[in-house]
Tab-separated table of C-alpha atoms in Angstrom:
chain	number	residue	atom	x	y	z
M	189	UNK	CA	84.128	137.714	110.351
M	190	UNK	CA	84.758	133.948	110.626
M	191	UNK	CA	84.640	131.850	113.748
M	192	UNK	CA	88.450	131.950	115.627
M	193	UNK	CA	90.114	130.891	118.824
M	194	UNK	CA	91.463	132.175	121.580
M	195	UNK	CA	95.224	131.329	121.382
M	196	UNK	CA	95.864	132.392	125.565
M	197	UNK	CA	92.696	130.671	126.181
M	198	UNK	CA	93.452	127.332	124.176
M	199	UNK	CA	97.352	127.875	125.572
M	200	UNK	CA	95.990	128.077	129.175
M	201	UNK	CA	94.380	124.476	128.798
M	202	UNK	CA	96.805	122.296	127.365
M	203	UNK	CA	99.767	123.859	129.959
M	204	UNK	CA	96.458	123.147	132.728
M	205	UNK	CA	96.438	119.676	131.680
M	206	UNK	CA	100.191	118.622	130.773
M	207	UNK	CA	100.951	120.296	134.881
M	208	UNK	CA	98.433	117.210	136.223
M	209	UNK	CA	99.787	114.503	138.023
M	210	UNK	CA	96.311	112.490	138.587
M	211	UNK	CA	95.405	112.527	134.745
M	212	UNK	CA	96.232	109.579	132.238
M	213	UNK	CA	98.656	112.053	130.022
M	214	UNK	CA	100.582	110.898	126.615
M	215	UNK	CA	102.421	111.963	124.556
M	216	UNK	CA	102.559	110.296	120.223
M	217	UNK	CA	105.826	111.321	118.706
M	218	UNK	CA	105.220	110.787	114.868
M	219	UNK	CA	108.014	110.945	111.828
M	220	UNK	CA	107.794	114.572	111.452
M	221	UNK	CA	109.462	115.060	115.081
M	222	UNK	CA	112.954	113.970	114.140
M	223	UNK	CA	113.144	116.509	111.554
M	224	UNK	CA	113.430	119.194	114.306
M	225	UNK	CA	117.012	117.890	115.064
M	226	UNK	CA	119.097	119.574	112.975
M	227	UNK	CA	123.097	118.483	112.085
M	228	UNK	CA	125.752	119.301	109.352
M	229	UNK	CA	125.776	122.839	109.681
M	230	UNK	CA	127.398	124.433	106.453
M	231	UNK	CA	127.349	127.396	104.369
M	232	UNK	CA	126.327	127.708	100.521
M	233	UNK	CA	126.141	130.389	98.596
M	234	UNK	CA	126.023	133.334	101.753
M	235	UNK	CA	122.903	130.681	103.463
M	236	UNK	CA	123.430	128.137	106.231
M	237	UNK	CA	121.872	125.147	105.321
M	238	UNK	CA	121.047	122.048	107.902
M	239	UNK	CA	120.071	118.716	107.481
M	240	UNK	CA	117.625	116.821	109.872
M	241	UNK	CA	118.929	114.174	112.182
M	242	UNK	CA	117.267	111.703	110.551
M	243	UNK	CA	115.014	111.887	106.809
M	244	UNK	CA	110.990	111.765	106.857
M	245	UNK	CA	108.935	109.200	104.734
M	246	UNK	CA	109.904	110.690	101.637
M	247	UNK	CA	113.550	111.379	102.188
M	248	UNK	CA	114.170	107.896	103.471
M	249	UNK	CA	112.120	106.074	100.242
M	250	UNK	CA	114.832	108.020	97.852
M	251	UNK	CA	117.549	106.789	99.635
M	252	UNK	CA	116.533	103.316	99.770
M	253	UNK	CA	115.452	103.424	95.686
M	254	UNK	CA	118.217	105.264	94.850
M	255	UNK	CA	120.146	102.571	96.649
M	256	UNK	CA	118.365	99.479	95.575
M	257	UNK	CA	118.013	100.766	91.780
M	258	UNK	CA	120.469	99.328	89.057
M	259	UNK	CA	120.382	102.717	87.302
M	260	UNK	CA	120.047	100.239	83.959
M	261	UNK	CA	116.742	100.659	82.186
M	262	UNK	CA	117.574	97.440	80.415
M	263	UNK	CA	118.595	95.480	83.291
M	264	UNK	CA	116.048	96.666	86.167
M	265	UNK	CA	116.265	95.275	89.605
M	266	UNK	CA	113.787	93.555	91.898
M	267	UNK	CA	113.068	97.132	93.129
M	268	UNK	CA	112.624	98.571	89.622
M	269	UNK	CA	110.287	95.769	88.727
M	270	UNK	CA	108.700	96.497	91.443
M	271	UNK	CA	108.023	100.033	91.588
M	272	UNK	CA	107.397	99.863	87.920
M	273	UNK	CA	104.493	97.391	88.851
M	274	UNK	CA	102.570	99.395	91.426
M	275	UNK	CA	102.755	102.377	89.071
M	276	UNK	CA	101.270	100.443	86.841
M	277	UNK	CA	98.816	99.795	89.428
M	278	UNK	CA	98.012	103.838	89.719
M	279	UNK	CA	100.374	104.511	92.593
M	280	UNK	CA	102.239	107.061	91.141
M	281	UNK	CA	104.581	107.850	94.076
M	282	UNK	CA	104.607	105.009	96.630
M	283	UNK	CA	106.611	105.711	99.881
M	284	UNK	CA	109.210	103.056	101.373
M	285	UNK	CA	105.468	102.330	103.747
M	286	UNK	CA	103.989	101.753	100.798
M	287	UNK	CA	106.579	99.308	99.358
M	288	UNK	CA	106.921	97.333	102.312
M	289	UNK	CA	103.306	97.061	102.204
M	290	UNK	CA	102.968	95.841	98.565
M	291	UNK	CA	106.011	93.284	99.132
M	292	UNK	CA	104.487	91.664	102.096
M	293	UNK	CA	101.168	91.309	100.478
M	294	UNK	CA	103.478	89.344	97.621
M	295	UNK	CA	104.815	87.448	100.357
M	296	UNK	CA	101.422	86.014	101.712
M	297	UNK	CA	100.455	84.898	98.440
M	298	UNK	CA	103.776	83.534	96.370
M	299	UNK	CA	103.852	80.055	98.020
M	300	UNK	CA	106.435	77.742	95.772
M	301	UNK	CA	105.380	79.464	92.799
M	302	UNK	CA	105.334	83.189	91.379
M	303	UNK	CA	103.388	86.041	91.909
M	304	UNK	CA	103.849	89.245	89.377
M	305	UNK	CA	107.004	87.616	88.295
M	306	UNK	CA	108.397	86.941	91.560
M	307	UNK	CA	109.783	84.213	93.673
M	308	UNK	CA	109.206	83.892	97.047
M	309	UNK	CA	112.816	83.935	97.907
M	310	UNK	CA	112.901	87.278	95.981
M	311	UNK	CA	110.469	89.610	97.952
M	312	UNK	CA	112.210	87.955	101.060
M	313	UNK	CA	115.673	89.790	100.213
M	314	UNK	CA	114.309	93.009	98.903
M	315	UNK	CA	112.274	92.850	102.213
M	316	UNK	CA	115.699	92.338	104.002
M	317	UNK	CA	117.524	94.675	102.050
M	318	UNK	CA	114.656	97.473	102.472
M	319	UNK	CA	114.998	97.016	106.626
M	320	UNK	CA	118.653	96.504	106.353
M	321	UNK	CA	118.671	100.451	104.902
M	322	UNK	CA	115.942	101.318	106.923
M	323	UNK	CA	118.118	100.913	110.040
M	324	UNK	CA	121.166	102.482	109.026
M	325	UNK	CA	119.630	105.525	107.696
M	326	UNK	CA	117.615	105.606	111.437
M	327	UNK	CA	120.350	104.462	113.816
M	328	UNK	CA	121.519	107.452	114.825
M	329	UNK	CA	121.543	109.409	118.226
M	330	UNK	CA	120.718	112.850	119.296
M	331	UNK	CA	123.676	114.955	119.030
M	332	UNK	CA	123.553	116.892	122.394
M	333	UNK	CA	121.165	116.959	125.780
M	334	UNK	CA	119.166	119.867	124.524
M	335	UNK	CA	116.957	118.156	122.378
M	336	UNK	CA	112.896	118.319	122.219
M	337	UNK	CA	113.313	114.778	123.461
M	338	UNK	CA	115.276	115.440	126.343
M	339	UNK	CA	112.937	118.618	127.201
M	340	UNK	CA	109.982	115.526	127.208
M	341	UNK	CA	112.054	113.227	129.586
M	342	UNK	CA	112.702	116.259	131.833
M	343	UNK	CA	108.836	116.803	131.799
M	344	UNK	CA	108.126	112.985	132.566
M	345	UNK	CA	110.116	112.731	135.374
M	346	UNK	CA	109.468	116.392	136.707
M	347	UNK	CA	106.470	115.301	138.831
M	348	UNK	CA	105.019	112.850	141.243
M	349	UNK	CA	102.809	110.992	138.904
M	350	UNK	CA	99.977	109.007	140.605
M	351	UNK	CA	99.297	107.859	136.869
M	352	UNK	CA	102.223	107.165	134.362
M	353	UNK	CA	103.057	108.968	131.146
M	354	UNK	CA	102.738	107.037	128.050
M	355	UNK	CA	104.658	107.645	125.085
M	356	UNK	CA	103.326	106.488	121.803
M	357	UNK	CA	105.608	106.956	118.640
M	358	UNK	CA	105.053	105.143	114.773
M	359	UNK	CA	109.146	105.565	114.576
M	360	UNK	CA	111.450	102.764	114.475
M	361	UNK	CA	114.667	105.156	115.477
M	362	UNK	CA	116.403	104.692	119.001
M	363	UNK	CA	116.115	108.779	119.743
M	364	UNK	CA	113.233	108.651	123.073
M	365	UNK	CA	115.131	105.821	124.864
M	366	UNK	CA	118.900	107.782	124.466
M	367	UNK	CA	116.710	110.682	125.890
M	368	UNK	CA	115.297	109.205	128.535
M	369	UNK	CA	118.123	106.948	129.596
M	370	UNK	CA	120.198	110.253	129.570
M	371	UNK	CA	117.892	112.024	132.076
M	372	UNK	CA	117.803	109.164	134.157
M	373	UNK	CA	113.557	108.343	133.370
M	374	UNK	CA	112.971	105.084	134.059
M	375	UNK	CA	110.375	103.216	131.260
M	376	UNK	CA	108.783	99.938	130.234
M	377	UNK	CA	108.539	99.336	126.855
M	378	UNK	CA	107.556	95.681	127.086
M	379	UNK	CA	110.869	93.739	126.988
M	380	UNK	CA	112.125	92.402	129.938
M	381	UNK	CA	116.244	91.444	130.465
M	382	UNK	CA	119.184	92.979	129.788
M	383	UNK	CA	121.184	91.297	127.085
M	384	UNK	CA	118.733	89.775	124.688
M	385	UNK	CA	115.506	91.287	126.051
M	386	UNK	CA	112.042	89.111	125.395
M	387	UNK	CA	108.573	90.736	124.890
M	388	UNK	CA	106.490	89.834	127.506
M	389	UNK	CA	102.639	90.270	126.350
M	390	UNK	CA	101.736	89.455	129.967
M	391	UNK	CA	103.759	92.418	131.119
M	392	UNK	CA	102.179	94.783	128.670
M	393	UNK	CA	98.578	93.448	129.007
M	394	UNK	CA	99.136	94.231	133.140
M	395	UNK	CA	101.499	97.141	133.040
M	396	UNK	CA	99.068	99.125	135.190
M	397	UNK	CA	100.770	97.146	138.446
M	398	UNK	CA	103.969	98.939	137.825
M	399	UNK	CA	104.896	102.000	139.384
M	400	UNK	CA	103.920	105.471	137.942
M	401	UNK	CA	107.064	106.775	137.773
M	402	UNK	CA	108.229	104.621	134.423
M	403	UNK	CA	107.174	105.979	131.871
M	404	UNK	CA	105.096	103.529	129.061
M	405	UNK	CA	107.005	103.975	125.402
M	406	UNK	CA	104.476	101.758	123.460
M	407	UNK	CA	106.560	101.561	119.351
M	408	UNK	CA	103.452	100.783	117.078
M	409	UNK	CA	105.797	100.441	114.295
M	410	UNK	CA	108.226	98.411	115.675
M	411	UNK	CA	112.329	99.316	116.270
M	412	UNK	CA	115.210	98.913	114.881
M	413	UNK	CA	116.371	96.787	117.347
M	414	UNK	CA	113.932	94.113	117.812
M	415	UNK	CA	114.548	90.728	116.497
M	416	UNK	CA	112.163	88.528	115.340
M	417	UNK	CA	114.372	84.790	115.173
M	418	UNK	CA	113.980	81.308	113.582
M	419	UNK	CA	111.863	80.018	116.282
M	420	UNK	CA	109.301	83.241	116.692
M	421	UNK	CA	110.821	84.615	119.598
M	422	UNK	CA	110.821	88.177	119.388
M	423	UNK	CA	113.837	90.150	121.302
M	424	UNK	CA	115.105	93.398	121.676
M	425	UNK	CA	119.082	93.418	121.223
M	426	UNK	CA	121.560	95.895	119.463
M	427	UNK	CA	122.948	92.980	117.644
M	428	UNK	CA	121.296	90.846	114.630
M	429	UNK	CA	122.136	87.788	113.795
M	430	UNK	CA	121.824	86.661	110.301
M	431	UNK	CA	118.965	83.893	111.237
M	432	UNK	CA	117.025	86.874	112.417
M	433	UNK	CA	114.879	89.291	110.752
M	434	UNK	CA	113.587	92.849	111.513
M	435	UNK	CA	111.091	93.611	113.309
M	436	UNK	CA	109.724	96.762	111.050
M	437	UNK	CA	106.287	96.908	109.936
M	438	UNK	CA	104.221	99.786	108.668
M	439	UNK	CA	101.443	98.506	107.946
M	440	UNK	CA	98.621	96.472	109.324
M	441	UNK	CA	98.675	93.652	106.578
M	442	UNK	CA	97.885	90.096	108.660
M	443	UNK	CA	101.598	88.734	108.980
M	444	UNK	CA	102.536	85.391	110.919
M	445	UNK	CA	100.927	85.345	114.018
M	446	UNK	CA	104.678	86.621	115.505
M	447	UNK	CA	104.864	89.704	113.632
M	448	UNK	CA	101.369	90.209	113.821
M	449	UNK	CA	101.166	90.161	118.028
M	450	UNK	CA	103.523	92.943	119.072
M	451	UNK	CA	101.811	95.398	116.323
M	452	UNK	CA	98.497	94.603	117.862
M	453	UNK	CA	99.619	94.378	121.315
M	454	UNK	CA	101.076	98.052	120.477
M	455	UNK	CA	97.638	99.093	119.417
M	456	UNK	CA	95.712	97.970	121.910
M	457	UNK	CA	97.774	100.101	124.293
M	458	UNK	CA	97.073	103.035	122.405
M	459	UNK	CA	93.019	102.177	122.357
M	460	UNK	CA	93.357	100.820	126.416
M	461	UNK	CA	95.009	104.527	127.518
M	462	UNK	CA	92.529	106.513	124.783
M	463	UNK	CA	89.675	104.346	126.831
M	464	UNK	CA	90.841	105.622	130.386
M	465	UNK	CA	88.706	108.423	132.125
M	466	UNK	CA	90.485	111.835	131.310
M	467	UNK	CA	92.901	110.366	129.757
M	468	UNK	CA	94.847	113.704	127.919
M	469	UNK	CA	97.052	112.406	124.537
M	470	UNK	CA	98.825	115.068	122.647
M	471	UNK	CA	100.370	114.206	118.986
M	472	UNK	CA	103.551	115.849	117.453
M	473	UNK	CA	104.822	115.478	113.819
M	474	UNK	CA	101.937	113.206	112.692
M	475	UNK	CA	99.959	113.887	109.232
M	476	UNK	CA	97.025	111.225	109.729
M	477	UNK	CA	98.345	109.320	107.150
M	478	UNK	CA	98.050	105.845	108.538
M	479	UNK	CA	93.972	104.772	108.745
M	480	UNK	CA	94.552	102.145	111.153
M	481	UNK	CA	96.057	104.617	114.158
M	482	UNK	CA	93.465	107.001	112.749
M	483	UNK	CA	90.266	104.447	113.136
M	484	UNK	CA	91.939	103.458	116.795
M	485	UNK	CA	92.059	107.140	117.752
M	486	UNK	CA	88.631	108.291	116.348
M	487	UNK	CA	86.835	105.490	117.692
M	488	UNK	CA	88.068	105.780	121.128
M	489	UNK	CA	87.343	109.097	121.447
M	490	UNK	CA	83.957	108.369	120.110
M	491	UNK	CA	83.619	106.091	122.995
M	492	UNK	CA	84.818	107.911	125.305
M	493	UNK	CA	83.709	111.453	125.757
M	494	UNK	CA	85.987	112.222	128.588
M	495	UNK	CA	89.133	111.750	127.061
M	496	UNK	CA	90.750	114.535	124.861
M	497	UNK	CA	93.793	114.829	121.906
M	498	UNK	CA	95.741	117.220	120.801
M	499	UNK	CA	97.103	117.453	117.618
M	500	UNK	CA	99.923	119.432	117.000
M	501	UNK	CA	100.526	120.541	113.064
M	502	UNK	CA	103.443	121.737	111.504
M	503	UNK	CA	102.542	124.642	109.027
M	504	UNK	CA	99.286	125.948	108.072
M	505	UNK	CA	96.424	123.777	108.460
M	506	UNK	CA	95.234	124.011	105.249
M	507	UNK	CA	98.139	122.101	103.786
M	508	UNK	CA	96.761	119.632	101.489
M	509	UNK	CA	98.733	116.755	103.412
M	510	UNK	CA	96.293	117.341	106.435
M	511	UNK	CA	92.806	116.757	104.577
M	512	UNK	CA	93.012	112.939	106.739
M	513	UNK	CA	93.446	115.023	109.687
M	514	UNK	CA	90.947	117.604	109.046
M	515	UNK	CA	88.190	114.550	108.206
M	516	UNK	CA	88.776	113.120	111.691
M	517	UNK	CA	88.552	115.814	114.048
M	518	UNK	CA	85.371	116.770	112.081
M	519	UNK	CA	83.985	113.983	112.811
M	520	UNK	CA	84.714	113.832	116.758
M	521	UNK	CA	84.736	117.129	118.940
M	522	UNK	CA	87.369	115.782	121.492
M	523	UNK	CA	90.106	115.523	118.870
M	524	UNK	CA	91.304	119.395	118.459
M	525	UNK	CA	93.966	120.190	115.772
M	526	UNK	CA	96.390	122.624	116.391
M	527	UNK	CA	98.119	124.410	113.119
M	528	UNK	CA	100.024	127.426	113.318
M	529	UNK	CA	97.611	129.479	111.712
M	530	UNK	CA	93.700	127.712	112.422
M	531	UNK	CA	92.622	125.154	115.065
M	532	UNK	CA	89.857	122.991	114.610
M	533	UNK	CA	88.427	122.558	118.117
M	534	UNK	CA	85.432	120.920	118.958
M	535	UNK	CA	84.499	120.260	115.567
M	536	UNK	CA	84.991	124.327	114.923
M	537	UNK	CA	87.229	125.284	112.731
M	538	UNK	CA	88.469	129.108	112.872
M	539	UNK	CA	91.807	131.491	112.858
M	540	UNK	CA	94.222	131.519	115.832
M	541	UNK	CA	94.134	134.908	117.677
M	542	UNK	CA	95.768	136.674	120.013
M	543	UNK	CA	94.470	139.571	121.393
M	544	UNK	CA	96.709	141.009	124.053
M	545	UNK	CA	100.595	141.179	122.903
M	546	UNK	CA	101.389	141.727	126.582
M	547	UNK	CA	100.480	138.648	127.630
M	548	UNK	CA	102.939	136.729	125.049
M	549	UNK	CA	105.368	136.759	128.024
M	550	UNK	CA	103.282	134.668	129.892
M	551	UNK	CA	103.421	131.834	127.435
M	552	UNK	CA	105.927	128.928	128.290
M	553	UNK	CA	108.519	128.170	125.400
M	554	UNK	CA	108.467	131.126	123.015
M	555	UNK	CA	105.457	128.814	121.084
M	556	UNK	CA	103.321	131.978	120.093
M	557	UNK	CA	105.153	133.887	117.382
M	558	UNK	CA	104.097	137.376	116.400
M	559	UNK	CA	104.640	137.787	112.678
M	560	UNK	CA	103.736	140.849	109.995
M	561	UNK	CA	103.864	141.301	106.284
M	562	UNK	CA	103.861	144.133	103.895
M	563	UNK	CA	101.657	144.251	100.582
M	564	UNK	CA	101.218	146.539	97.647
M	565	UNK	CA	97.182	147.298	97.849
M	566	UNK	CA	97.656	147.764	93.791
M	567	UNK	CA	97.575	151.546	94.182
M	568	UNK	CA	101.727	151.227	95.356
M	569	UNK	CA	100.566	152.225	99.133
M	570	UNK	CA	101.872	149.273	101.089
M	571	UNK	CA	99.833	148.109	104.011
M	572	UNK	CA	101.348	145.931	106.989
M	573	UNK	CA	99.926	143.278	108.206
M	574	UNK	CA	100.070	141.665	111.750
M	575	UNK	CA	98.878	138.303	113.672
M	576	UNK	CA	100.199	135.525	115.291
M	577	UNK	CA	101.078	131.715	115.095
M	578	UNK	CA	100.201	128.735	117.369
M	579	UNK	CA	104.020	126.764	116.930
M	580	UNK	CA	103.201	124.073	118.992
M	581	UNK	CA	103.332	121.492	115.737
M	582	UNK	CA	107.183	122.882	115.591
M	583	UNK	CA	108.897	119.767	117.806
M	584	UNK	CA	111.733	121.873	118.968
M	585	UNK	CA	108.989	124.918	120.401
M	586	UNK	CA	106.773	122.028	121.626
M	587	UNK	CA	109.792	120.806	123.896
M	588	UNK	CA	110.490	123.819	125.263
M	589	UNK	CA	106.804	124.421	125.975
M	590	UNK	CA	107.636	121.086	128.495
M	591	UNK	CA	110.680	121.940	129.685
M	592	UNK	CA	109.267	125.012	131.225
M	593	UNK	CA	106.257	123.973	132.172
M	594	UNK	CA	108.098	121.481	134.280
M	595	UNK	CA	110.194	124.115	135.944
M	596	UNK	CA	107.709	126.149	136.553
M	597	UNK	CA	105.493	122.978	138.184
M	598	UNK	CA	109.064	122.080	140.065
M	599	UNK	CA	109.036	125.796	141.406
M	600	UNK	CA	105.556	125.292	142.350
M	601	UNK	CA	106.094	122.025	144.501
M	602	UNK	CA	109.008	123.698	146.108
M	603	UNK	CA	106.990	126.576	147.274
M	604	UNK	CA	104.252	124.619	148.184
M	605	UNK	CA	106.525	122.597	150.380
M	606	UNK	CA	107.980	125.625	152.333
């Protein structure tokens, strides 16, 4: 029998940890969280069918090709010739991350001339075009107050913190600040004002003078609502002008020193909390897909021992789109991934079990799902099989694994106080 995992046990110590109020706790929301949010309820063919709030990586790059394609082999657009190039290059399927990527590498080198047959002004509008779609197909809000991200901001603010929580997310969507604002959690996200906020890098380099109680949302990826304008100043405001230009960047390339500051201020927030003794950060909805985050992560962990991460995964962990994720917590025993079948804790990988169904009603949120199957042994007996999933990488279960944590820690505190 292979090596396997305790799921009460493993249970037991992330609800331990995510109850402190003295530990450095955050939390990364990645793209696959939005997906949980589900809208347009309708019925085909006797099934209900759902979309998700707002598309993942590949969703969104469809739209925006679809979109930006002239559907006219003959006359192909700047986003044809473009996608036709990096094929060409051996990248079969690039995402919209991907594109963005390859455009803004164009951009640092076309100067007055060209570069792969375009102009400088040209990979400037497809840029524009590319962020334009971006943020309309991610400006949206959450459609009630019984969201995952609501259950978070009930969580945050459920305590007396004596250190802050810090929320991480690669997302450029609006979602975590509607959900905070509507639960009344105060935050710092590095902009100061009201109407036309400004980042303040002093602010964010010495947000450990604020008070615990705002939360830290720290957007590596940038928003769809800050502003980079004519004169470098980067702002946060619902409203663009036309002399102003997005502030959405995937990737790590070296852009202007103004683009290039917030993403590395962003980072360096994420490395500064991973650095902190005990600090506790748990990820949701992320594949490992972006090497940067991933060397940032590793490598503070690496240096310090006494911080840990969870890593929440949706499905089985042997998907093929976890291999990144697999590589890095093999390679540092205080990164633990969490699938819903296997966990790969402290560099061990084994099968989730749980070995007393009567203590399923002692786990917060319904996140431990009992599940059976029947086969045909070949002889036409059927046999039944039985065993349990982790769901913790589902966004919606992993909210409701908060929310009742925090009412049972709010019960707590009140009895304590009696």
């Amino acid at each position: 029998m292979g090596k396997s995992h305790d799921i009460y046990r493993q249970v037991g110590y992330i609800q331990q940890t995510l109850s402190q109020n003295k530990k450095p706790i955050g939390i990364f929301i990645a793209a696959g969280c939005p997906l949980s949010i589900r809208v347009n309820s309708r019925e085909e063919d006797g099934k209900t069918y759902t979309d998700p709030l707002i598309p993942d990586v590949a969703g969104l790059t469809k739209i925006i090709t679809n979109k930006l394609s002239s559907n006219d082999p003959d006359k192909p657009s700047n986003s044809d010739k473009l996608l036709m190039q990096m094929k060409e290059d051996g990248l079969e399927n690039p995402n919209i991350e991907d594109i963005l990527t390859e455009i803004r590498s164009l951009i640092q080198v076309a100067g007055k001339g060209k570069v792969r047959e375009f102009v400088l002004k040209d990979l400037e509008e497809l840029d524009l075009e590319i962020c334009k779609i971006i943020s309309s197909e991610v400006d949206k809000e959450l459609p009630n107050e019984e969201t995952p991200y609501h259950n978070i901001a009930i969580w945050s603010r459920s305590i007396n913190r004596e250190k802050p929580v810090h929320f991480f997310t690669t997302n450029y969507d609006l979602l975590i600040e509607q959900a905070l604002e509507e639960e009344f959690c105060p935050y710092f996200d590095g902009f100061i004002g009201a109407k036309k906020a400004f980042f303040d890098l002093g602010a964010v380099e010495n947000e450990s003078l604020l008070h615990a109680r705002w939360a830290r949302l720290w957007k590596i990826h940038g928003s769809i609502n800050w502003r980079l304008d004519n004169k470098k100043n980067i702002t946060r405001s619902y409203k663009k002008e036309e002399t102003e230009n997005y502030l959405i960047y995937p990737s790590h390339l070296k852009y202007d020193q103004s683009r290039k500051m917030p993403y590395l201020a962003m980072l360096d927030r994420l490395k500064d909390f991973l650095l902190s003794s005990s600090a506790a950060l748990f990820i949701c909805g992320y594949s490992f897909s972006d090497d940067h985050i991933n060397d940032v992560i590793v490598q503070s962990l690496r240096n310090n021992p006494s911080a840990i991460t969870y890593s929440f995964l949706f499905g089985n962990l042997d998907d093929v789109k976890y291999q990144k994720a697999k590589e890095c917590a093999n390679s540092v025993a205080n990164l633990s991934l969490i699938a819903f079948d296997k966990a790969i804790i402290g560099r061990n990988e084994g099968t989730l079990v749980f070995k007393d169904d009567g203590q399923l009603g002692e786990i917060p949120g319904n996140v431990v799902v009992s599940c059976k199957k029947e086969t045909d042994d070949g002889t036409g007996t059927m046999t039944e099989t039985h065993w349990h999933e982790l769901r913790l990488g589902d966004f919606a279960k992993f909210g409701a694994f908060l929310k009742e944590i925090s009412v049972n820690q709010s019960d707590e505190d009140e009895k304590n106080h009696k």
